[in-house]
XYZ file of C-alpha atoms in Angstrom:
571
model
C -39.251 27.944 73.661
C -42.420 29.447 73.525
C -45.144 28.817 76.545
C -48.211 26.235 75.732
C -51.469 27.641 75.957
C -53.120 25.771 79.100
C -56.538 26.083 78.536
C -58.760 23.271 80.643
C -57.686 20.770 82.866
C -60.193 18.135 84.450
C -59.405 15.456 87.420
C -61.455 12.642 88.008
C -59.165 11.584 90.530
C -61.629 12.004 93.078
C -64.326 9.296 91.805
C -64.045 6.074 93.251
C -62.495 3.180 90.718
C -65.894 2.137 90.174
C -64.259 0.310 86.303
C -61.433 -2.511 87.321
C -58.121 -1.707 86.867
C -59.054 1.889 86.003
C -58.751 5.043 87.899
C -57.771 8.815 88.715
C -59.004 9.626 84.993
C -57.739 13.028 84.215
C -57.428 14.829 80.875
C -55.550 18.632 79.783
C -56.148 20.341 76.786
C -53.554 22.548 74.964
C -52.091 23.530 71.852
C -54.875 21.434 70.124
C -54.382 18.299 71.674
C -56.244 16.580 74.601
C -54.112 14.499 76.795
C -55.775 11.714 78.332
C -54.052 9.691 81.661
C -55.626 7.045 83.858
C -53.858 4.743 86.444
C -53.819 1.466 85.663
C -53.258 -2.190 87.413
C -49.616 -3.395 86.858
C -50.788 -5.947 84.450
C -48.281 -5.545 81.069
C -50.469 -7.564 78.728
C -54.128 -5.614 79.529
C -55.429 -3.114 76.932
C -57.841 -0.052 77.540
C -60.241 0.982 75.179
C -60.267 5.235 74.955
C -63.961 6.762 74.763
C -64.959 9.670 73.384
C -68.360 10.945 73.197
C -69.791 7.362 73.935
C -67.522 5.603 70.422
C -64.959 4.133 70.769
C -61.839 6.218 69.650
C -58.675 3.779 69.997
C -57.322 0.622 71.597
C -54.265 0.897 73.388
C -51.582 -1.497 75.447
C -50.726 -0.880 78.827
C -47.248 0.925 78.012
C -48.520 4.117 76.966
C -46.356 5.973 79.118
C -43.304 4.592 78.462
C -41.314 6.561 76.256
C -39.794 2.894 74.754
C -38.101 4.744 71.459
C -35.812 7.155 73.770
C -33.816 4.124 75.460
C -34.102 0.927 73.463
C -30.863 -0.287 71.561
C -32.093 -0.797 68.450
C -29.439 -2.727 67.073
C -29.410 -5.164 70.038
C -32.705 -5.301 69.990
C -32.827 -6.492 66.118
C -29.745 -9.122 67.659
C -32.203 -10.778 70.368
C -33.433 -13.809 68.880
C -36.098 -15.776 70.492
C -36.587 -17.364 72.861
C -34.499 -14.265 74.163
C -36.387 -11.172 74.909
C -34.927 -7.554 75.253
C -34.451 -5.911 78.320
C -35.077 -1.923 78.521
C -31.989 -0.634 79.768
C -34.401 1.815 82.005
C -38.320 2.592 81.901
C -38.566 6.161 81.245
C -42.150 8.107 81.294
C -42.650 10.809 79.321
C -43.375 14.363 80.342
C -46.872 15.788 79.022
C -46.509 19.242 80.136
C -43.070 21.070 80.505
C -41.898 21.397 83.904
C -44.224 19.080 84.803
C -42.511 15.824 86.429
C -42.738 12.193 84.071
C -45.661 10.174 84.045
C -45.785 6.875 86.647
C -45.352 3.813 85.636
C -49.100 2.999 86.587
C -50.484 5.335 84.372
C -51.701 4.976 80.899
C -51.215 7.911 77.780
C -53.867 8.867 75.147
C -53.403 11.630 73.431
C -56.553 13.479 70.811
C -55.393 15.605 68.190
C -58.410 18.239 67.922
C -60.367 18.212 65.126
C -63.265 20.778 65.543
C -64.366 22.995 68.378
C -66.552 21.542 70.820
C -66.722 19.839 74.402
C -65.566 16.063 74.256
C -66.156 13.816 76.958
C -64.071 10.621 77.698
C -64.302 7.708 79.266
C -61.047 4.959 79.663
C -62.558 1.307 80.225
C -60.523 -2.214 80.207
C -60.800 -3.434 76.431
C -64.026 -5.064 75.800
C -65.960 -3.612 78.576
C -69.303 -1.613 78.084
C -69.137 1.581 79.265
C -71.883 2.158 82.198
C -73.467 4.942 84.260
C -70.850 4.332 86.563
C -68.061 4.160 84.371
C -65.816 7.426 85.606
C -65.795 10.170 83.183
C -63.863 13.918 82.274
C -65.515 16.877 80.342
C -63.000 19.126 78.345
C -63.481 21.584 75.508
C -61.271 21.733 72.424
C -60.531 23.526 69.740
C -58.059 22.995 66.602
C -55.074 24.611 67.038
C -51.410 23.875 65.655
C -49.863 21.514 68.138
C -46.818 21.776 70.489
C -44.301 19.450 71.153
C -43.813 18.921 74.589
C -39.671 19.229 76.179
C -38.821 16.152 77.910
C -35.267 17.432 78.828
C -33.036 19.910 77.719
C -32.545 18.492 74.099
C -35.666 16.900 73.508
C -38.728 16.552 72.499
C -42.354 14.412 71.735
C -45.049 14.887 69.961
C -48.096 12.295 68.831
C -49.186 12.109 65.876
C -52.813 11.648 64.672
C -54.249 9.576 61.943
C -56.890 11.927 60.493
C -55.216 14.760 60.886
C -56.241 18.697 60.483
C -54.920 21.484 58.594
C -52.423 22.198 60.747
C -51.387 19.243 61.842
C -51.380 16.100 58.607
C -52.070 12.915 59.605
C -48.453 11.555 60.437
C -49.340 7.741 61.129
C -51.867 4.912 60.641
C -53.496 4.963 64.101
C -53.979 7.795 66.464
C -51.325 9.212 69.883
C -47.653 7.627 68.027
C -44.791 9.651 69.894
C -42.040 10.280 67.906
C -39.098 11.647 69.750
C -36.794 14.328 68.328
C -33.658 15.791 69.482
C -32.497 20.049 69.076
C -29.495 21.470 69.528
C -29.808 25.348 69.257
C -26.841 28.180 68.903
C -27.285 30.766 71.242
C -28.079 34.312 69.705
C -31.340 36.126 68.042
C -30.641 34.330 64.471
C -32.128 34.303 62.340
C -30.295 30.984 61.831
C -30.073 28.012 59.069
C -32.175 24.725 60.085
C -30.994 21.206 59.078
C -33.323 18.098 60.074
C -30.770 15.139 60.574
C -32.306 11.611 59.579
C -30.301 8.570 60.899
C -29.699 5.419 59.238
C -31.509 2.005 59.866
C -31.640 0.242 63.307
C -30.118 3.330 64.500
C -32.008 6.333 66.759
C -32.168 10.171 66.794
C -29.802 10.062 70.271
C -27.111 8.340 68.002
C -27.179 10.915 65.282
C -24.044 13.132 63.921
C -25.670 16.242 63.999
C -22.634 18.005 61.770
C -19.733 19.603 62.215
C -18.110 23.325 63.289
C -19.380 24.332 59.807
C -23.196 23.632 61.054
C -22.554 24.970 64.422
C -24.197 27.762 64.050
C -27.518 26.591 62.784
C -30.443 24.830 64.448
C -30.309 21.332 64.439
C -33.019 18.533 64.584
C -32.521 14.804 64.828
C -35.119 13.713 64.229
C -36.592 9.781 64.405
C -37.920 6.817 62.489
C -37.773 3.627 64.706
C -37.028 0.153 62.864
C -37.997 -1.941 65.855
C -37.028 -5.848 65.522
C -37.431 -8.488 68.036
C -39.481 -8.828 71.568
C -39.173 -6.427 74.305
C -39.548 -7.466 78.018
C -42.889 -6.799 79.090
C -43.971 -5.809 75.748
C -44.109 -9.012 73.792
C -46.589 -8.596 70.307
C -46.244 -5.038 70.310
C -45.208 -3.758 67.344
C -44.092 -0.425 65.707
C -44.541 0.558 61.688
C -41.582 0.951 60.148
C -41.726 3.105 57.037
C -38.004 4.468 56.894
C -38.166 8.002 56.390
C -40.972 7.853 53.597
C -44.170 6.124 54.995
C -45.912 2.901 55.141
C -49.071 0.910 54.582
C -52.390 3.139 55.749
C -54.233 0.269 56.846
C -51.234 -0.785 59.409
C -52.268 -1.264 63.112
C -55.481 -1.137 61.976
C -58.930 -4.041 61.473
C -58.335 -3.479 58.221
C -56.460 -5.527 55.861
C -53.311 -4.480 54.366
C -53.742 -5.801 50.616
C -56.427 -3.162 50.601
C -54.180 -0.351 51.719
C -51.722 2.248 49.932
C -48.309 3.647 51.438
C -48.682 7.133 52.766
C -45.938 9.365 53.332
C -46.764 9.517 56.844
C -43.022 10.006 57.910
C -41.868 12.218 55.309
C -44.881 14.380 56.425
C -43.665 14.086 59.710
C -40.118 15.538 58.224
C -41.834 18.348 57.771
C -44.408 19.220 60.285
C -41.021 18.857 62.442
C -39.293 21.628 60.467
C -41.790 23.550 60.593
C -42.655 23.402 64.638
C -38.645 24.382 63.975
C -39.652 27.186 62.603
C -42.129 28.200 64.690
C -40.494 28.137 68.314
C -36.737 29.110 66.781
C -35.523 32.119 64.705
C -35.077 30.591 61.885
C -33.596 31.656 58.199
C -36.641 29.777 56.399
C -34.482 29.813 53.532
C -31.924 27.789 54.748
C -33.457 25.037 55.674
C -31.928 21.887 54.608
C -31.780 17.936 55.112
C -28.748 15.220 56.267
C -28.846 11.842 56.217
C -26.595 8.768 55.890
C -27.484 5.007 54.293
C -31.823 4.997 55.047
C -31.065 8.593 55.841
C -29.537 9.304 53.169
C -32.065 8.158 51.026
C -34.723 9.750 52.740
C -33.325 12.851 52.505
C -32.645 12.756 48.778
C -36.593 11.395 48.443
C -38.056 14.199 50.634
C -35.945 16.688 48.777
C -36.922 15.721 45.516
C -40.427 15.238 46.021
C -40.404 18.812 48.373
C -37.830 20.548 46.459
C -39.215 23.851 47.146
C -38.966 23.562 51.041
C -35.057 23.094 50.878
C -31.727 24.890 49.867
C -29.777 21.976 49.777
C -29.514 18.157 50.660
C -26.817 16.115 51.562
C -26.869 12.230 51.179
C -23.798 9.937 53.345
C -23.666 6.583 51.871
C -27.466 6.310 50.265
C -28.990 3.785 48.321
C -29.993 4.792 45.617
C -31.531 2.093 43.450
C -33.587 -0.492 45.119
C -33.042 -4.093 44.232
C -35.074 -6.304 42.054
C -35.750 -8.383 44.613
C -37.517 -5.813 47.247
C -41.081 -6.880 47.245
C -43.558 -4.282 46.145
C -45.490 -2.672 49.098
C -42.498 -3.963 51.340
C -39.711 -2.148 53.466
C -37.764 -1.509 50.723
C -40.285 -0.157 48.200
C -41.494 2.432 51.344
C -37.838 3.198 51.452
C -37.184 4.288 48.117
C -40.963 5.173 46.680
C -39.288 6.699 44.093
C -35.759 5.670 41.999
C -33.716 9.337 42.172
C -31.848 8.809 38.674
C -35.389 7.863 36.931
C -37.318 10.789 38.766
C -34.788 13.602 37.754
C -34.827 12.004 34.265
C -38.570 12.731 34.165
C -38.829 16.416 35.969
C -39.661 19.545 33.871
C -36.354 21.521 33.264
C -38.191 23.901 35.297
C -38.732 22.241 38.268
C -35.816 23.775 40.614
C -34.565 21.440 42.850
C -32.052 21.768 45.751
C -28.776 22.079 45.552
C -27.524 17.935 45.963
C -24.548 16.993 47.523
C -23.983 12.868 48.071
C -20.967 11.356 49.710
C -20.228 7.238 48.721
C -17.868 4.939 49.139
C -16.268 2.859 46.487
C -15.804 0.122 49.020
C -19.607 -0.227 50.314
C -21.286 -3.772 49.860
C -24.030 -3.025 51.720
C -25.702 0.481 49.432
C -23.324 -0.390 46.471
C -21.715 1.719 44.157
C -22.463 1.924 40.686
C -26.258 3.381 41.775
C -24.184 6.314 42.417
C -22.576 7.143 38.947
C -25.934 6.492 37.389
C -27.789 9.313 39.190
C -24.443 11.510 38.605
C -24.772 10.800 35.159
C -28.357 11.773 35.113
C -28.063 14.930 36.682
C -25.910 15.761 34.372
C -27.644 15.062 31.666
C -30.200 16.991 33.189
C -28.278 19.890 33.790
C -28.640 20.033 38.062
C -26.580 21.270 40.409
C -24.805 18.785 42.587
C -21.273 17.939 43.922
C -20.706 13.863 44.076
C -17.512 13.190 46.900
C -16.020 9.250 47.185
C -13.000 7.299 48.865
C -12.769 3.970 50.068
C -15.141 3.908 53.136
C -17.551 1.091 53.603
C -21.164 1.450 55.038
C -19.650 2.466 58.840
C -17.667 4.955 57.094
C -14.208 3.302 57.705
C -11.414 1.463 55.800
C -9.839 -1.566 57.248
C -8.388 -3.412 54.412
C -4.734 -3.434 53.236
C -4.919 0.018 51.209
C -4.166 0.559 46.962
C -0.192 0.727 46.604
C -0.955 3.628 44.641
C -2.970 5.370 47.466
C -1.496 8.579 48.816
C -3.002 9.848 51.740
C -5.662 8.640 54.146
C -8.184 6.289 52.381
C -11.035 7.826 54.127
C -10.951 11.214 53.344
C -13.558 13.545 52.643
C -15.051 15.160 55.640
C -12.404 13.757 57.972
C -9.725 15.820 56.806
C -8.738 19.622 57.381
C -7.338 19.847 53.723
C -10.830 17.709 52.407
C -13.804 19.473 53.463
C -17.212 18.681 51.734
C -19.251 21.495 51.165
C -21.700 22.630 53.865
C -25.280 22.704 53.235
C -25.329 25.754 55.921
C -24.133 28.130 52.724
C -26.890 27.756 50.483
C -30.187 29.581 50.566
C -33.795 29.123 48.480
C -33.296 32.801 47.216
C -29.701 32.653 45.876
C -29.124 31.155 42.447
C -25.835 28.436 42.317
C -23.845 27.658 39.356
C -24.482 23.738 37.975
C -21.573 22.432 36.824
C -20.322 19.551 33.745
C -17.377 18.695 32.079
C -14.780 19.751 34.767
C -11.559 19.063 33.753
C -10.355 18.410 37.153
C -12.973 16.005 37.443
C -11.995 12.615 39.338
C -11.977 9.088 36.968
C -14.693 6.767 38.997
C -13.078 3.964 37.052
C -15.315 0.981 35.533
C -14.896 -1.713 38.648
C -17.295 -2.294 41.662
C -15.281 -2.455 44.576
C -18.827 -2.384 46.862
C -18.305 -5.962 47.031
C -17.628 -8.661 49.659
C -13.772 -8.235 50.864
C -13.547 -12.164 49.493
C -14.640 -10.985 46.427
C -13.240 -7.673 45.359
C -11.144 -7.214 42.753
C -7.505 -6.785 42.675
C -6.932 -2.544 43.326
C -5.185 -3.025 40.315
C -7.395 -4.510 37.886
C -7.521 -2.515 34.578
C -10.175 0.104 34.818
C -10.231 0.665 38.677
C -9.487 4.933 38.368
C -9.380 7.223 41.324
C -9.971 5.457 44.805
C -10.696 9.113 46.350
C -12.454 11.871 44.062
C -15.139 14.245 42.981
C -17.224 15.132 40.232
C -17.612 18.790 41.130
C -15.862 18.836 44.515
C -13.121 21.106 43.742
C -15.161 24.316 42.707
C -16.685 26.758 44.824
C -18.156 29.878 44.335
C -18.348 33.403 46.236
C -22.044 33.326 47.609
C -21.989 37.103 48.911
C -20.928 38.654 45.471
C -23.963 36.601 43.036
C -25.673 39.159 41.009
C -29.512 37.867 39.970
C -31.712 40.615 37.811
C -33.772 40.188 35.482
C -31.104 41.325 32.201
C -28.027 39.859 34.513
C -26.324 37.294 36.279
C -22.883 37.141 38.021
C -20.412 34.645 40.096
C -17.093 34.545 40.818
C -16.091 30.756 41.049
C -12.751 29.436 41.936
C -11.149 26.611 42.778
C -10.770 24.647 46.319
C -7.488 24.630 47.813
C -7.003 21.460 47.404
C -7.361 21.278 43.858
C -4.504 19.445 41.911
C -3.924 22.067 39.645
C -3.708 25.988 39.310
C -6.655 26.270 36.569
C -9.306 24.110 34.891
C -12.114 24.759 32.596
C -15.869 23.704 33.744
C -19.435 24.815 31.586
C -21.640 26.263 34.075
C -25.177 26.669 33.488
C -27.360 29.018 36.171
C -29.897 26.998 37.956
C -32.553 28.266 40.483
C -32.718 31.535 39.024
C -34.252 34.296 41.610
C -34.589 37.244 39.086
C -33.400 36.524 35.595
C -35.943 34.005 33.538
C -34.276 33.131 30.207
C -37.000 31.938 27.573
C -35.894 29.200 24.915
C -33.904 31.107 22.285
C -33.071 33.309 24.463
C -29.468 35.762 23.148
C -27.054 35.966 26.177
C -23.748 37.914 26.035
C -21.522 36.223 28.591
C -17.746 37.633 29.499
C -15.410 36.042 32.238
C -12.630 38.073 33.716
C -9.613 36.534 35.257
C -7.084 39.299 36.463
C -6.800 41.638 33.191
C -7.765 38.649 30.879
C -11.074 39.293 29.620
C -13.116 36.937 27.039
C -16.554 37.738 25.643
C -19.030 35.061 23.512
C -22.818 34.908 22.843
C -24.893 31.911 23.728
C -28.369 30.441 23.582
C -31.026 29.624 25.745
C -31.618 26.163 25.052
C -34.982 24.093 24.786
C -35.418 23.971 28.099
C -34.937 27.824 28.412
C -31.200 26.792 30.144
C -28.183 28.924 29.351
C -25.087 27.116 29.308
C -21.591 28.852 29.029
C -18.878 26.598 27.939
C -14.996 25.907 28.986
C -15.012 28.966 31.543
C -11.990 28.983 33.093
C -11.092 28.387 36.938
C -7.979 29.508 39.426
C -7.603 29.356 42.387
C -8.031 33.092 42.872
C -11.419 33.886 40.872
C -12.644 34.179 37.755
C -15.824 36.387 37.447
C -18.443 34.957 34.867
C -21.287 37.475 33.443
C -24.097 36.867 31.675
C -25.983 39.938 29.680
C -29.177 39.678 27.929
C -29.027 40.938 24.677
């Protein structure tokens, strides 16, 4: 990590409590921020207004140093039903300065996100209470600079967000000094390695997180966090913390001002990236490879961020995502800040030019909770579309296991993709923004997804062999794979050598591939290609045409399992 700047540090420790229940006002400027601590009575309920300049900045509660997100349960928390209340397993401070030891209990948090250069002074009274000539006050200057999360241990880290924001720092919530808690798990080395931000699922936390496999093992790797926070904590009773998934939420939340009035802002999906690139910043990172995992709200979040940021990433992978919200979500409501956008609708309407990450989504045919059709209709549109992507399914429900009395007809582990040696899913680590991938349509090896929902209540699915059910595990796609190190991209050429996986269920299929995220060569509609594939001494040569969209397809190339080189010539 690299050192924070300390640049001013004022103690007012010294000045006699002369406000109730205030004291030992201190406040440290660095990295563009201005962190503001106080001690406080031990009175739970009492709020403090924060000062600055003689306005009033913020409100706050008297938990400010509690670092609440790092150690509640979530999911217990959402089970405590009044009159219960949750107890915090432990009440840990955070650290505002690494090395530093944690906050006490007795003090109170504010932290300023800079927003021009100048000397602020601030002043930390009980809520409602004039400030006086008596009323204790620290002097610090500021300036805006990009800000620095600060290590709490040796995985993690805080930062606070700001409402207004700066340009280097967006506003990443409704109200000013959130912390947001991330976790990063580092190879050791010079790099320059890949970066993947992990995004949990609902009611879960970034501690919880499956932060990949031996494949990612040698890239940086964030978990990051979006709390969902329901039900009363102990000692915090009416607090309450916006929940926008991993997209955003209402602009007037937290706020005097009314909701109705307000829009959703992608505060967390800004967040998403601010993250990655702090990432970037204090790691030696491959800012090509940079890429996004999720499961269920996750999952969805990272397809959303993806799509709507498609330049920032080289690929995205989505475990068990919604991906069409239902009808009865209310508009403005959890849901709707979920999903702000429908994936199958939004690649229907993108410009065939519009590159977008490579898109890799494992489902299960099993899951009541995200469904499954939702998942053959985006398929089907990115096909349609002409995308890259690689679609993976078994019989998993939402917690990614099978416990039901398996298909007669099933050989082989029910949950499989992922879990197996022989059943890997592709890696998101081996794709990069400046290397060009092959999107693929009509595979012949391609799995039948059948025509029955089995993402239905176990009292209500179908029989496993009702007439249409097709493959329980399968893939569009998820056989092929292609040398990366061997793509030729110029401006009169392109070439791959794609093959099949080794688990393939036969020695040679036929796929169209069409070139997508070009780096050198830019066909133009009507566009003449030559194209020639070589498999072994069998060589085959055609001519095809750049179509509307300026996309050159080449038909029924052949696949083995040992290679089959694909060229395509300008004419």
């Amino acid at each position: 990590m690299r050192p924070f700047s300390l640049l001013l540090w004022f103690v007012a420790g010294a000045l006699p409590a002369l406000v109730a229940n205030v004291s030992d006002l201190a406040a440290e400027f660095r990295s563009g921020q201005t962190f503001i601590t106080w001690r406080q009575a031990d009175e739970p309920h009492q709020r403090f207004d924060i000062h600055r300049n003689g306005e009033k900045l913020a409100t706050v509660g008297a938990h400010t140093a509690i670092n609440v997100m790092a150690v509640v349960d979530r999911m217990k928390l959402s089970n405590t039903r009044a009159p219960d209340v949750y107890e915090l397993p432990e009440r840990r401070t955070f650290v505002i300065r690494e090395g530093a030891p944690p906050l006490a209990l007795d003090q109170g948090l504010f932290v300023h996100t800079a927003k021009t250069q100048e000397e602020a002074e601030y002043a930390v009274t009980l809520s409602g209470e004039a400030l006086t000539d008596e009323t204790p006050r620290v002097r610090v200057r500021e300036r805006v600079e990009f800000p620095q999360a600060v290590r709490q241990n040796d995985t993690d880290f805080v930062h606070w967000t700001d409402h207004i924001g700066t340009p280097l720092y967006p506003a990443m919530s409704s109200v000013p000094s959130v912390p947001y808690n991330f976790r990063v798990r580092a190879p050791q080395g010079s790099g320059p390695f890949p970066l993947i931000g992990f995004l949990h699922g609902a009611l879960m936390d970034f501690t919880k997180t499956q932060i990949g496999g031996e494949a990612e093992a040698g890239a940086v790797r964030i978990a990051l966090d979006s709390p969902i926070v329901r039900g009363e904590i102990a000692g915090l009773e009416g607090e309450r913390w916006a929940a926008g998934a991993w997209y955003g939420y209402n602009e007037n939340w937290g706020t005097d001002r009314p909701e109705e009035s307000g829009r959703v802002v992608d505060y967390v999906a800004r967040r998403v990236l601010w993250t990655l690139d702090w990432a970037e910043k204090n790691y030696p990172i491959d800012s090509d490879r940079v890429s996004l995992r999720g499961g269920s709200m996750g999952g969805i979040g990272s397809l959303v961020i993806g799509l709507l940021h498609p330049e920032r990433f080289a690929a995205i992978h989505a475990h068990i995502p919604p991906l069409r919200m239902s009808s009865r979500a209310a508009p403005g409501g959890f849901l709707a800040m979920m999903m702000p956008i429908i994936p199958a609708d939004f690649v229907g309407q993108l410009e065939a030019s519009n590159e977008l990450p490579y898109l890799l989504i494992t489902a299960g045919r099993t899951d009541q909770i995200v469904g499954w059709p939702d998942k053959l209709e985006f398929a089907q549109a990115l096909r349609e579309e002409k995308r890259a992507f690689t679609l993976y399914w078994d019989l998993r429900n939402h917690d990614g296991t099978f416990s039901a009395e398996p298909p007669a007809n099933l050989s082989g582990p029910a949950v499989r993709w992922g879990r197996n040696p022989g059943w890997p899913e592709m890696s998101v680590v081996t794709f990069s923004r400046k290397q060009s991938f092959p999107a693929f349509d009509a595979f012949s090896l391609d799995n039948d997804p059948g025509t029955v929902n089995f993402a239905t209540r176990p009292n209500q699915r179908p029989a496993w062999d009702t007439p249409g059910a097709g493959d329980f595990v399968g893939s569009f796609n998820g056989a092929l794979d292609w040398d990366r190190d061997t793509i030729v991209d110029r401006p009169d050429r392109w070439e791959i050598t794609l093959r099949l996986q080794s688990f393939a269920p036969a020695e040679r299929a036929t796929v169209n591939v069409t070139p997508r995220r070009l780096q050198q060569l830019r066909p133009q509609s009507g566009d003449a290609f030559l194209y020639e594939w070589r498999n072994g001494d069998v060589v085959k040569n055609g001519e095809t045409i750049a179509d509307e969209h300026g996309l050159v397809t080449i038909r029924s190339v052949p696949v083995t399992r040992d290679g089959v080189r694909l060229t395509l010539q300008r004419r």
